XYZ file of C-alpha atoms in Angstrom:
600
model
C 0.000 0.000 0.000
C 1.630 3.455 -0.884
C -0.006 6.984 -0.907
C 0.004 8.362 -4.057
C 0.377 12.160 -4.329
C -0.497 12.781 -8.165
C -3.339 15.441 -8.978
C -7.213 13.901 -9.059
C -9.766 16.206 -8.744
C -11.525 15.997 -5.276
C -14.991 15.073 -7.627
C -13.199 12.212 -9.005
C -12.342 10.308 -5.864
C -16.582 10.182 -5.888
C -16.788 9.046 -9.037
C -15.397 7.670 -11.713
C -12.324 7.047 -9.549
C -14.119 6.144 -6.075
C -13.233 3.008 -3.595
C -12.712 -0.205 -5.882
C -12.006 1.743 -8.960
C -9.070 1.485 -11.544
C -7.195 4.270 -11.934
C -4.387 4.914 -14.266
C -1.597 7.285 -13.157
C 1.561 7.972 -15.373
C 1.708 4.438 -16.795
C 0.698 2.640 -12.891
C -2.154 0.418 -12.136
C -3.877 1.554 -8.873
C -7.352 0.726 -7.126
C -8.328 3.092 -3.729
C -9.405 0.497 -1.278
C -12.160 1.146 1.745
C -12.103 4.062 3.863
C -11.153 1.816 6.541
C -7.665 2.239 5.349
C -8.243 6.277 5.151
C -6.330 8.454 8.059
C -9.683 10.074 9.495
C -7.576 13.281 10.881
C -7.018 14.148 7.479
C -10.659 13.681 6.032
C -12.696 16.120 7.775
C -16.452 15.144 8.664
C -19.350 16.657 6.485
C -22.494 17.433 7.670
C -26.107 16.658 6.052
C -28.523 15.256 8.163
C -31.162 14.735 4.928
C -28.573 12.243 3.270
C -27.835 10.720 6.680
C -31.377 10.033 6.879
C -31.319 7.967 3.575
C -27.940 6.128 4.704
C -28.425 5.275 7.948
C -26.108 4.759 10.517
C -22.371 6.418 9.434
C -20.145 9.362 9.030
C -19.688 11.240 5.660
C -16.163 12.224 5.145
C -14.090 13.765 2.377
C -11.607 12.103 0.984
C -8.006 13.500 1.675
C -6.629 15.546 -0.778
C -4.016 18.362 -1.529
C -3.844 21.202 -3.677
C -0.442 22.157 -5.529
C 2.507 20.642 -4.410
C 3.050 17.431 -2.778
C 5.099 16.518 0.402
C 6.242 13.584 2.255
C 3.595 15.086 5.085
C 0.777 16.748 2.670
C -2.493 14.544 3.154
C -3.185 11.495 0.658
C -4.930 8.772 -0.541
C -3.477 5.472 -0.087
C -3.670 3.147 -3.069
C -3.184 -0.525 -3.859
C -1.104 -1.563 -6.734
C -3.233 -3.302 -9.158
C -3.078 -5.638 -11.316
C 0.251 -6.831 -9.919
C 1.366 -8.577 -12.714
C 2.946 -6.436 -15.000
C 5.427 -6.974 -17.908
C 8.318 -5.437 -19.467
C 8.118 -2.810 -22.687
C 11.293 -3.877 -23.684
C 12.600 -7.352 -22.774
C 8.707 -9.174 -22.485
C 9.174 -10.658 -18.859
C 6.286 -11.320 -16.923
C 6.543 -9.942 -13.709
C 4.539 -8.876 -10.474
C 7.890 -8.212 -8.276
C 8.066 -4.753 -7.266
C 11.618 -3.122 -5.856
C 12.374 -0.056 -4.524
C 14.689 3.039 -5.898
C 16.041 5.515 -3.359
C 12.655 4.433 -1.228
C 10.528 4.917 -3.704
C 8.620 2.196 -5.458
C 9.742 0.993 -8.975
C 7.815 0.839 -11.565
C 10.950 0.096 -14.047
C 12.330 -3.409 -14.869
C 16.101 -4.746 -14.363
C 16.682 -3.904 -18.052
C 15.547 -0.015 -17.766
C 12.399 -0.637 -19.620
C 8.969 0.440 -18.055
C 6.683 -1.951 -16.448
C 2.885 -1.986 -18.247
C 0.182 -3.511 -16.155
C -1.221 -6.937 -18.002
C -4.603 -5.508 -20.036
C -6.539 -9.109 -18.538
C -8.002 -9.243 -14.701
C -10.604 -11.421 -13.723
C -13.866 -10.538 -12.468
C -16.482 -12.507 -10.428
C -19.868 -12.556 -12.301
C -22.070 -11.889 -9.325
C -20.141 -11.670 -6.240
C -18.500 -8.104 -7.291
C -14.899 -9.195 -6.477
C -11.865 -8.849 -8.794
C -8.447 -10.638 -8.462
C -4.989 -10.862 -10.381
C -5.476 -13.739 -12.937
C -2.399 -16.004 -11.969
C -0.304 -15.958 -15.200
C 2.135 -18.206 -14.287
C -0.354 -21.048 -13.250
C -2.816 -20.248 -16.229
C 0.439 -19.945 -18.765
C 1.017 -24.793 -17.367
C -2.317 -25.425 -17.737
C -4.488 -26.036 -20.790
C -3.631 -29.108 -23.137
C -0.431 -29.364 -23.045
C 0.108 -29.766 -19.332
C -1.818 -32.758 -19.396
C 0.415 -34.283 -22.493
C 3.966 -33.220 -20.500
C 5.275 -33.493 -17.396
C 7.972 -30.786 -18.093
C 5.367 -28.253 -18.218
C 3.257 -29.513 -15.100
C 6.054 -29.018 -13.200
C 7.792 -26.546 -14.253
C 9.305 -23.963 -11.691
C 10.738 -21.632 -13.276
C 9.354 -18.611 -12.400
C 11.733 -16.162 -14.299
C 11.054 -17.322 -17.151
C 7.686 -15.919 -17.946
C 7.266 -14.006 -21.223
C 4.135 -11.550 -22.873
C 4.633 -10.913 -26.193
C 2.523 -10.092 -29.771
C 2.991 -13.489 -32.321
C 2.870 -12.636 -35.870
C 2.940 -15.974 -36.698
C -0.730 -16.448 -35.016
C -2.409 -13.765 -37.295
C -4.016 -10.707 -35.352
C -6.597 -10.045 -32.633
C -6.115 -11.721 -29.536
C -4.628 -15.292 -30.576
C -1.399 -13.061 -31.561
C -0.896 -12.193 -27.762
C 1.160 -15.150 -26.729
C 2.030 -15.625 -22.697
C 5.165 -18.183 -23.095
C 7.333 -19.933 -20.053
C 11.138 -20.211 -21.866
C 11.984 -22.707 -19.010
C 9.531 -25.670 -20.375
C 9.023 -24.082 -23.653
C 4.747 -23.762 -23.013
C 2.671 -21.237 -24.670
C -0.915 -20.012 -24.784
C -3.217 -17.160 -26.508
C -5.347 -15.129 -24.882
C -8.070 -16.669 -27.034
C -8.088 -19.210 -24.906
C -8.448 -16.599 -21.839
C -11.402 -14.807 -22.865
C -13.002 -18.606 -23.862
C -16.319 -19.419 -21.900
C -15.799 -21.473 -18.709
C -12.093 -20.888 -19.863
C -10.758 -19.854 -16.116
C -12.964 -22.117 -14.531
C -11.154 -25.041 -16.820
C -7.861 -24.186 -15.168
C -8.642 -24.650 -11.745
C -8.934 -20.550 -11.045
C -11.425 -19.739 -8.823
C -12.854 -16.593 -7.083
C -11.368 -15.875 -3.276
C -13.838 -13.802 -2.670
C -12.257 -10.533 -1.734
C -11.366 -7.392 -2.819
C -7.377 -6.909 -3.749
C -6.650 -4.646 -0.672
C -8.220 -7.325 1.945
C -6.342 -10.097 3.499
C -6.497 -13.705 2.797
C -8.057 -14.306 6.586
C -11.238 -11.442 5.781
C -12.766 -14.109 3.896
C -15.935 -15.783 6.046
C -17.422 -18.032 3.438
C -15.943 -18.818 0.135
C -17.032 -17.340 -3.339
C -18.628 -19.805 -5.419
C -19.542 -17.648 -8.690
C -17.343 -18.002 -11.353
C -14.409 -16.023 -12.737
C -14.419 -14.343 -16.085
C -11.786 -12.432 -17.657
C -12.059 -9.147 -18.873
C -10.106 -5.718 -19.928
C -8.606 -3.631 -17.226
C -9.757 -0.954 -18.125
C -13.678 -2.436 -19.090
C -16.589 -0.134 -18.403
C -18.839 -2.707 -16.601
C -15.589 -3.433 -13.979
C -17.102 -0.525 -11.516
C -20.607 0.249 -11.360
C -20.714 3.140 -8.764
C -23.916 3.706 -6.953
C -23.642 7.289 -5.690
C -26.071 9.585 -3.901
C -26.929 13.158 -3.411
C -28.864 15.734 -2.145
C -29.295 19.586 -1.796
C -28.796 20.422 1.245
C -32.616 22.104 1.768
C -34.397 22.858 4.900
C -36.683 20.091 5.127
C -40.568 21.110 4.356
C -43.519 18.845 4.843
C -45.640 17.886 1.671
C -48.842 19.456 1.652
C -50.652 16.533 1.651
C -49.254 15.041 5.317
C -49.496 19.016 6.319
C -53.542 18.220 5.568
C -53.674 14.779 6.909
C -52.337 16.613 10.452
C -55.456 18.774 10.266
C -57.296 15.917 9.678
C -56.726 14.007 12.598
C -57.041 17.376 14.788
C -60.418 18.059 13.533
C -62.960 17.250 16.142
C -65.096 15.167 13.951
C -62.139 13.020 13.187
C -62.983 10.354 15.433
C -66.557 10.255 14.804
C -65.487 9.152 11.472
C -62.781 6.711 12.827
C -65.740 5.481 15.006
C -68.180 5.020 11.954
C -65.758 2.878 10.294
C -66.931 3.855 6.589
C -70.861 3.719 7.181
C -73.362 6.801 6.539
C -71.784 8.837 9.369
C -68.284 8.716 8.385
C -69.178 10.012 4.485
C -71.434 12.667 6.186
C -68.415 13.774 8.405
C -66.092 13.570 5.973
C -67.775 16.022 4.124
C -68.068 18.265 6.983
C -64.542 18.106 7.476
C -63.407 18.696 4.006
C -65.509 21.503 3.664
C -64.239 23.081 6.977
C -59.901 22.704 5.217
C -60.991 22.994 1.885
C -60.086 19.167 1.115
C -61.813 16.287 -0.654
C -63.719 13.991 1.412
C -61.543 11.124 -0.454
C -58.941 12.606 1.574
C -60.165 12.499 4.917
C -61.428 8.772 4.214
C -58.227 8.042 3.113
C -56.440 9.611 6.350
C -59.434 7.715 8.698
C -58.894 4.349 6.951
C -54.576 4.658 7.590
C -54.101 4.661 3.708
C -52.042 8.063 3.435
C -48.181 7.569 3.157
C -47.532 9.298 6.611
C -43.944 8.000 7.186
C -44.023 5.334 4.377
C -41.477 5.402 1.833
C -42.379 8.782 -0.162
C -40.859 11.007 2.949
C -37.873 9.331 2.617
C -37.390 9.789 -1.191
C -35.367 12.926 -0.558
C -36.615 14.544 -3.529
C -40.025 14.811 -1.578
C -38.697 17.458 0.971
C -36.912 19.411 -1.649
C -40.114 19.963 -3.663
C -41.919 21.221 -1.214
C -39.240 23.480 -0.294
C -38.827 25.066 -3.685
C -42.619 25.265 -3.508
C -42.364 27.416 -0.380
C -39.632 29.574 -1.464
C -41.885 30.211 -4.594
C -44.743 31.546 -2.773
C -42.440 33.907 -0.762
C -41.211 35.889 -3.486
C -37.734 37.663 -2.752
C -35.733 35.371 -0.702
C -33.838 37.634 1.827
C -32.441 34.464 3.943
C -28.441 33.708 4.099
C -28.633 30.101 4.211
C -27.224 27.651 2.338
C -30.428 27.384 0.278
C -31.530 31.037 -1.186
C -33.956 30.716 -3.944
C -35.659 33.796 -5.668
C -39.580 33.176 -6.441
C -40.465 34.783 -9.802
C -43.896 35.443 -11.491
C -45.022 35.112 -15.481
C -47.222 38.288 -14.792
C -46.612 40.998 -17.629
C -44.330 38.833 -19.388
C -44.100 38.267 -22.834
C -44.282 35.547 -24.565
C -46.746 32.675 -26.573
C -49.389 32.167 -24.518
C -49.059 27.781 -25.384
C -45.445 27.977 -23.240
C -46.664 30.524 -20.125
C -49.808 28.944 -19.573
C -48.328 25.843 -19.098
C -45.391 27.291 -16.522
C -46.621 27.463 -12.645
C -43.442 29.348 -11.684
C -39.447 30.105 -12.055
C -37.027 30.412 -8.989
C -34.187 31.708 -9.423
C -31.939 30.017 -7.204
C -29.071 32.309 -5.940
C -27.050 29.767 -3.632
C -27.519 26.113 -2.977
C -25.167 23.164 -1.440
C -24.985 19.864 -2.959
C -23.773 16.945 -0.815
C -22.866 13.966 -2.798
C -21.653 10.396 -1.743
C -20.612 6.901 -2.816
C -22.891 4.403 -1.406
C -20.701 1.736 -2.803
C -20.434 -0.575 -6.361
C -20.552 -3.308 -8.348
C -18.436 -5.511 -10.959
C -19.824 -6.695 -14.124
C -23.257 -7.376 -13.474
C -25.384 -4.398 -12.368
C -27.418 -7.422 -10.306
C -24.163 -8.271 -8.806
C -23.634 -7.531 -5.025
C -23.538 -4.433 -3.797
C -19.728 -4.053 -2.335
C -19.922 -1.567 0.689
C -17.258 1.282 0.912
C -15.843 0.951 4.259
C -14.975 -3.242 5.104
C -13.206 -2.684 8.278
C -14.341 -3.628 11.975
C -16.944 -0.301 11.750
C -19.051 -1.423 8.380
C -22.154 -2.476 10.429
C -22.196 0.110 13.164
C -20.427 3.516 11.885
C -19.335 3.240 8.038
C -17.467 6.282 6.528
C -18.872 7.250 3.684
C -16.658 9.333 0.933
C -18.544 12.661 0.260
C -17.902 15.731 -1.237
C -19.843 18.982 -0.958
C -20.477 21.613 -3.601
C -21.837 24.882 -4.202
C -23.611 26.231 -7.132
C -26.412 28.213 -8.303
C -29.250 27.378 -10.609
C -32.980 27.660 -11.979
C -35.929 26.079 -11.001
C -39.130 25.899 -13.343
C -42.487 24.682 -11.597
C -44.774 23.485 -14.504
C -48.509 23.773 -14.458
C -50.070 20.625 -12.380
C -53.654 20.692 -14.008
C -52.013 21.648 -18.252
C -49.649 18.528 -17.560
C -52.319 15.678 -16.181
C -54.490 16.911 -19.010
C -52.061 16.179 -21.351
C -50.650 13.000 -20.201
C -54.438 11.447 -19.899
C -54.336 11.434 -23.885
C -54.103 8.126 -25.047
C -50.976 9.048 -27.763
C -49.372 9.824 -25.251
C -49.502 7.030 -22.870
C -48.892 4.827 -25.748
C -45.386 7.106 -27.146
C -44.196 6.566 -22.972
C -45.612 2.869 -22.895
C -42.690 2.069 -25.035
C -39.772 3.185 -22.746
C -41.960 1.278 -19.654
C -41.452 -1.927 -21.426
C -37.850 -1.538 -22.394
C -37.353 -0.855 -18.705
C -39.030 -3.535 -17.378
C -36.593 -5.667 -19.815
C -33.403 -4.515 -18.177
C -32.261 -5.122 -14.772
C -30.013 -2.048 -15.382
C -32.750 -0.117 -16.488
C -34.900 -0.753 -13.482
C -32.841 1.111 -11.249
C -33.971 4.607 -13.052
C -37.027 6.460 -12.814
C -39.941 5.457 -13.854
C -40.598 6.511 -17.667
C -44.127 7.909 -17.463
C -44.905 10.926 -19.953
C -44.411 13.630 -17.777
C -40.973 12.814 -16.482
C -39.323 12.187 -20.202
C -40.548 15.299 -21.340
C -39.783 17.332 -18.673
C -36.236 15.501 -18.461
C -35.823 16.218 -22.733
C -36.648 19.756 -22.064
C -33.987 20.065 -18.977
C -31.147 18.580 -21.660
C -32.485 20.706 -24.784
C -32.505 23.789 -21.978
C -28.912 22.844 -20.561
C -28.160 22.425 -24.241
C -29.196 26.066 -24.617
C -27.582 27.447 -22.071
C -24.655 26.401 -22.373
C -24.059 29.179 -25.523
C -25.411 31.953 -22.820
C -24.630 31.309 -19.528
C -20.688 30.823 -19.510
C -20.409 27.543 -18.361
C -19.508 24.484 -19.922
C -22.575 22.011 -20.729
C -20.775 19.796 -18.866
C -20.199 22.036 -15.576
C -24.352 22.410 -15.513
C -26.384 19.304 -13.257
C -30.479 18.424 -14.066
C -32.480 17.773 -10.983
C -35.873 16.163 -11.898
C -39.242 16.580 -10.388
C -42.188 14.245 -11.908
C -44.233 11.714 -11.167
C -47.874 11.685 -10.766
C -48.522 8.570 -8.885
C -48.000 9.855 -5.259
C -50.458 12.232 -3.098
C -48.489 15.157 -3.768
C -47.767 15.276 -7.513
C -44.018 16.728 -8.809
C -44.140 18.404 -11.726
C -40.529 20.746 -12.356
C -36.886 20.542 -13.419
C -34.058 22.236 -11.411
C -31.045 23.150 -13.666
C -27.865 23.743 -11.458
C -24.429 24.147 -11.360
C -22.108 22.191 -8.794
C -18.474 22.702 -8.550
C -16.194 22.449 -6.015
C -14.361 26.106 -6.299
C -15.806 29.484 -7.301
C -16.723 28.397 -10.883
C -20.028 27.238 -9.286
C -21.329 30.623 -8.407
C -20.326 33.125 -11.206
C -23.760 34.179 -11.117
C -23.693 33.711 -15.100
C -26.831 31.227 -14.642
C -29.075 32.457 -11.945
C -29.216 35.695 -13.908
C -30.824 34.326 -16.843
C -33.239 32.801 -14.776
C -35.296 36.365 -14.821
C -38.410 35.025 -16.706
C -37.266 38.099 -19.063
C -34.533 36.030 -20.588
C -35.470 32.797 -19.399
C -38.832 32.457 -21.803
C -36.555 33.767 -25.077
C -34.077 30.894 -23.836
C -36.883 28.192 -23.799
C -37.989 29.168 -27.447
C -35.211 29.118 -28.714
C -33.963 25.448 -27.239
C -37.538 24.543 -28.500
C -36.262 25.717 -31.937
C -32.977 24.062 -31.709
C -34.686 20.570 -30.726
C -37.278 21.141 -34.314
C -34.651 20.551 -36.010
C -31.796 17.947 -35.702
C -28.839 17.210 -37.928
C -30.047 13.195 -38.114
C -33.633 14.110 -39.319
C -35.887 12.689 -40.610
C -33.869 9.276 -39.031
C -34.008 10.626 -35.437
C -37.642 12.472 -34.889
C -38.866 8.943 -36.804
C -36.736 6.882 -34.808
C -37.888 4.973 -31.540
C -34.741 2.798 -31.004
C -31.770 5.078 -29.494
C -29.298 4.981 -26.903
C -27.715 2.592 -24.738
C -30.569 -0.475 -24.351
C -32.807 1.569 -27.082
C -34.095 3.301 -23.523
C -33.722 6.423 -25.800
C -36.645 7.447 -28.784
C -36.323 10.590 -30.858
C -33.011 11.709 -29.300
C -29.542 11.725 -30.212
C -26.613 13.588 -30.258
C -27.092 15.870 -32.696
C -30.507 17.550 -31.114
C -30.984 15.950 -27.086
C -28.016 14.333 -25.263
C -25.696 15.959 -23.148
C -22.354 15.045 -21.083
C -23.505 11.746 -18.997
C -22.077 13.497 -15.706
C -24.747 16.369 -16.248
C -27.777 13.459 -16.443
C -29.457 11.873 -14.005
C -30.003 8.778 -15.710
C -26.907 8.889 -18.118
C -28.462 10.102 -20.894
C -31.656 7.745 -21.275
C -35.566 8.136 -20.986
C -35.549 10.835 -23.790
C -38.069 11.892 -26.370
C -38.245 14.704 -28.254
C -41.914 13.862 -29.668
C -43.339 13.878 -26.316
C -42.230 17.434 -26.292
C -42.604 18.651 -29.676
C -45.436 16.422 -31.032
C -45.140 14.287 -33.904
C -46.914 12.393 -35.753
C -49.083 10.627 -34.059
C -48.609 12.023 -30.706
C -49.255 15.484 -29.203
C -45.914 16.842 -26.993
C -46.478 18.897 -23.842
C -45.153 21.950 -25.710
C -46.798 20.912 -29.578
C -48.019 24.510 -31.021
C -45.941 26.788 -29.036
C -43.327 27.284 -32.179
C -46.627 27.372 -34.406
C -47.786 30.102 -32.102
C -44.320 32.255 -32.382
C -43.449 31.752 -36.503
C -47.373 32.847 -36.911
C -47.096 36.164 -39.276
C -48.884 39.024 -37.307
């Protein structure tokens, strides 16, 4: 284990380069094991009790870091070499010796040449573990240790060679691993073969690279396959974040409170759904101004009072922003100041304001963010924890970072949107992407696909898209926050468009300023008119098979997607029809450009 002091951005020790992951540094192999291994006095504690809340039990801590230059005392990440087999740029040999230089590690072989970590590992296919693949054992088996007893027994351990074989054509039977000392050779066709480590007697041990041999309770019994170092499906993070908000109640357990305090309440308990109850029901709702489904609802224990949509933590923070938009000018200096805007007096087609409840501009707001853990291979694999030291059960550390930004919020009109989504076009254009889901386990882990969330989540990339050109930030430096589904009591309906970076580029102020519904509406036409027309039409706007596991319809490159870090789901679950209309379906926004190229 050795600290390594090169530059990663804070951000990246999250994710892509989190606990488990490969990272290359200047031509070295390294994987960041558990915070167990971290030096705590260097990683100080961060505080958000809403993401707590979600985790559980634990600490959040960032990870150590340094900015500028380096020392033997500056605070660092510790790092595992890995893969440990490596071999020689210049004279082939197959090593996973490492010496020391001056007391520093090597990373140079006795012949001068550079050491290059071997491109194969091998990864469990549903326990998440990853281990060396043992070269010299796999190089003596195969057929020809059972036809010679030179190569069965062969000890030679020097010997090893990886080289390219012109002589076996190209692809990967020309990479050759070769023993000189019994004169054995295989491809790494037969590597990558199916069943092809399990064939040799290699076998998971059930552990990550950094553990010891004795952490293992119970052995692995999944089998090993072997893949590319540097393979996208060899860390699956599963990361988590929220703004840090002031926690607000949703109206609707706000109203199931009154409920219960009402005097008639139990009279209606009482009743237990006979002719008094719907008679006092109806008292009662028209006393708060509710339905009487409500307060039958709230008598019979069917409302979601601490069930699973209060801890959803996008829950609190919608009912926040709604607050903060009722209160107008937000004179608070909290971590959370948000700007509530009306669409009074502005101009603008009438198709796009009617169908806009409200804009916040939001001046300041903190972003906590944290690895929850990760997988290898198989996005159904198990779920490897990030601290696996004597704490895990009772007080994991959690790697977090916290960030600052700015950002708009747009609240879209509850009633315009339900009427739209009833139609049956539209249901049917959505029904597609529910399927599709369904069909992939990796799939099922994002939101659910109903109309109103892909159109609100095409129009947050075609408006990032936008303002990108006017804000001064990078598309790639601006985050989407989505708010929509219809199936709970207190239907989300908005998009949040942020920035979130860890130094001053966060809060320029470039972004929250175009959030005056001045500039903001011209911004919204005119990503409306970049999204009518796309370099791959008439293949894209006809096209319902995009994207990564055709989770994509009308979208692409050219007119919808944006960098994967700025997405919330990676870039899937987007339609431009269901915002645009097309051809046999009306979009949520279909005859606002008709509306603004009409002469007069």
């Amino acid at each position: 284990m050795e600290q390594i002091r090169h530059d990663l951005r804070l951000s990246e020790t999250i994710s892509p380069f989190g606990v488990g992951a490969i990272v290359d540094i200047r031509g070295e192999s390294l994987m960041a094991p558990d915070t167990s291994w971290w030096d705590t006095k260097f990683a100080p504690e961060i505080s958000c009790e809403r993401l707590m809340a979600r985790l559980g039990a634990g600490k959040l801590r960032q990870p150590p870091a340094h900015a500028g230059r380096a020392s033997k005392e500056t605070p660092a990440l510790p790092y595992w070499r890995f893969p440990a087999w490596r071999f020689c740029e210049r004279c082939d040999k197959l090593t996973k010796l490492t010496g020391k230089k001056k007391g520093k590690w090597s990373n140079t072989c006795d012949c001068g040449g550079m050491l290059v970590p071997m491109r194969y590992i091998a990864v469990c296919e549903k326990g998440s573990h990853v281990r060396d693949i043992p070269w010299f054992k796999w190089a003596h088996r195969g057929p020809a240790a059972s036809k010679s007893e030179a190569v069965r027994f062969c000890r030679d351990y020097k010997a090893l060679r990886f080289h390219k074989s012109a002589k076996r054509g190209e692809g990967l039977a020309s990479l050759v691993v070769k023993c000189y000392g019994c004169g054995n050779s295989r491809s790494f066709a037969e590597l990558v073969a199916k069943g092809g480590l399990k064939r040799d007697g290699i076998r998971c041990e059930g552990r990550q690279p950094w553990e010891p041999k004795g952490s293992v309770k119970e052995p692995c019994l999944h089998e090993l396959v072997a893949v590319q170092r540097g393979a996208t499906g060899n860390y699956i993070a599963q990361t988590i974040s929220a703004l840090d908000i002031p926690e607000e109640r949703p109206p609707s357990v706000e109203a199931a409170d009154k409920i219960r305090g009402h005097a008639l309440f139990a009279k209606v308990v009482a009743d237990n759904g006979g002719p008094l109850a719907e008679t006092g029901a109806q008292w009662i709702a028209q006393d708060l101004g509710v339905t009487p489904e409500a307060v039958l609802a709230v008598a019979a224990g069917e409302e979601n009072s601490d069930g699973e949509m209060l801890l959803d933590l996008k829950d609190g923070e919608w009912a926040a922003f709604l607050k903060k938009l009722d209160a107008g000018r937000d004179g608070s200096g909290s971590d959370f100041v948000v700007d509530g805007r009306s669409l009074e007096g502005v101009p603008g087609p009438t198709s796009l304001i009617s169908r806009i409840g409200g804009i916040g501009q939001v001046r300041r707001v903190r972003e906590v963010r944290a690895l929850r853990g990760f997988r290898r291979h198989d996005a159904e694999a198990a779920l490897i924890g990030v601290d696996l030291g004597a704490n895990q059960k009772y007080e994991p550390v959690y790697p977090a970072i916290e960030l600052f930004g700015e950002g708009i919020f747009l609240r879209f009109d509850e009633a315009e949107l339900a009427a739209w989504e009833a139609q049956t076009g539209v249901q049917a254009r959505a029904g597609i992407l529910k399927a599709r889901r369904a069909d992939s386990p990796l799939a099922g882990r994002l939101d659910v696909p109903e109309p109103r969330f892909v159109a609100l989540h095409t129009l947050a990339h075609l408006l990032i898209r936008r303002l990108a050109f006017a804000s001064g930030y990078a598309s790639a430096a601006l985050q989407e926050r989505i708010y929509a589904n219809s199936d709970r009591t207190d239907k989300t309906a908005g998009i949040l468009i942020y920035t979130a970076a860890g130094d001053a580029q966060g809060t320029l102020g470039g972004l929250v300023r175009l959030g005056d519904p001045d500039k903001l509406i011209p911004l919204l036409l005119a990503a409306l008119e970049d999204a009518d027309f796309c370099s791959n039409d008439p293949v894209c706007i006809e096209s319902d098979r995009q994207g990564a596991s055709q989770l994509n319809l009308s979208a692409c490159h050219g007119c919808s997607l944006v960098s994967e870090t700025s997405c919330e789901t990676g870039n899937r679950l987007l339609d431009r029809q269901l915002v645009l209309g097309g051809r046999n379906v009306t979009g949520l926004l279909d005859g606002v450009l008709a509306e603004v190229r009409r002469p007069g």
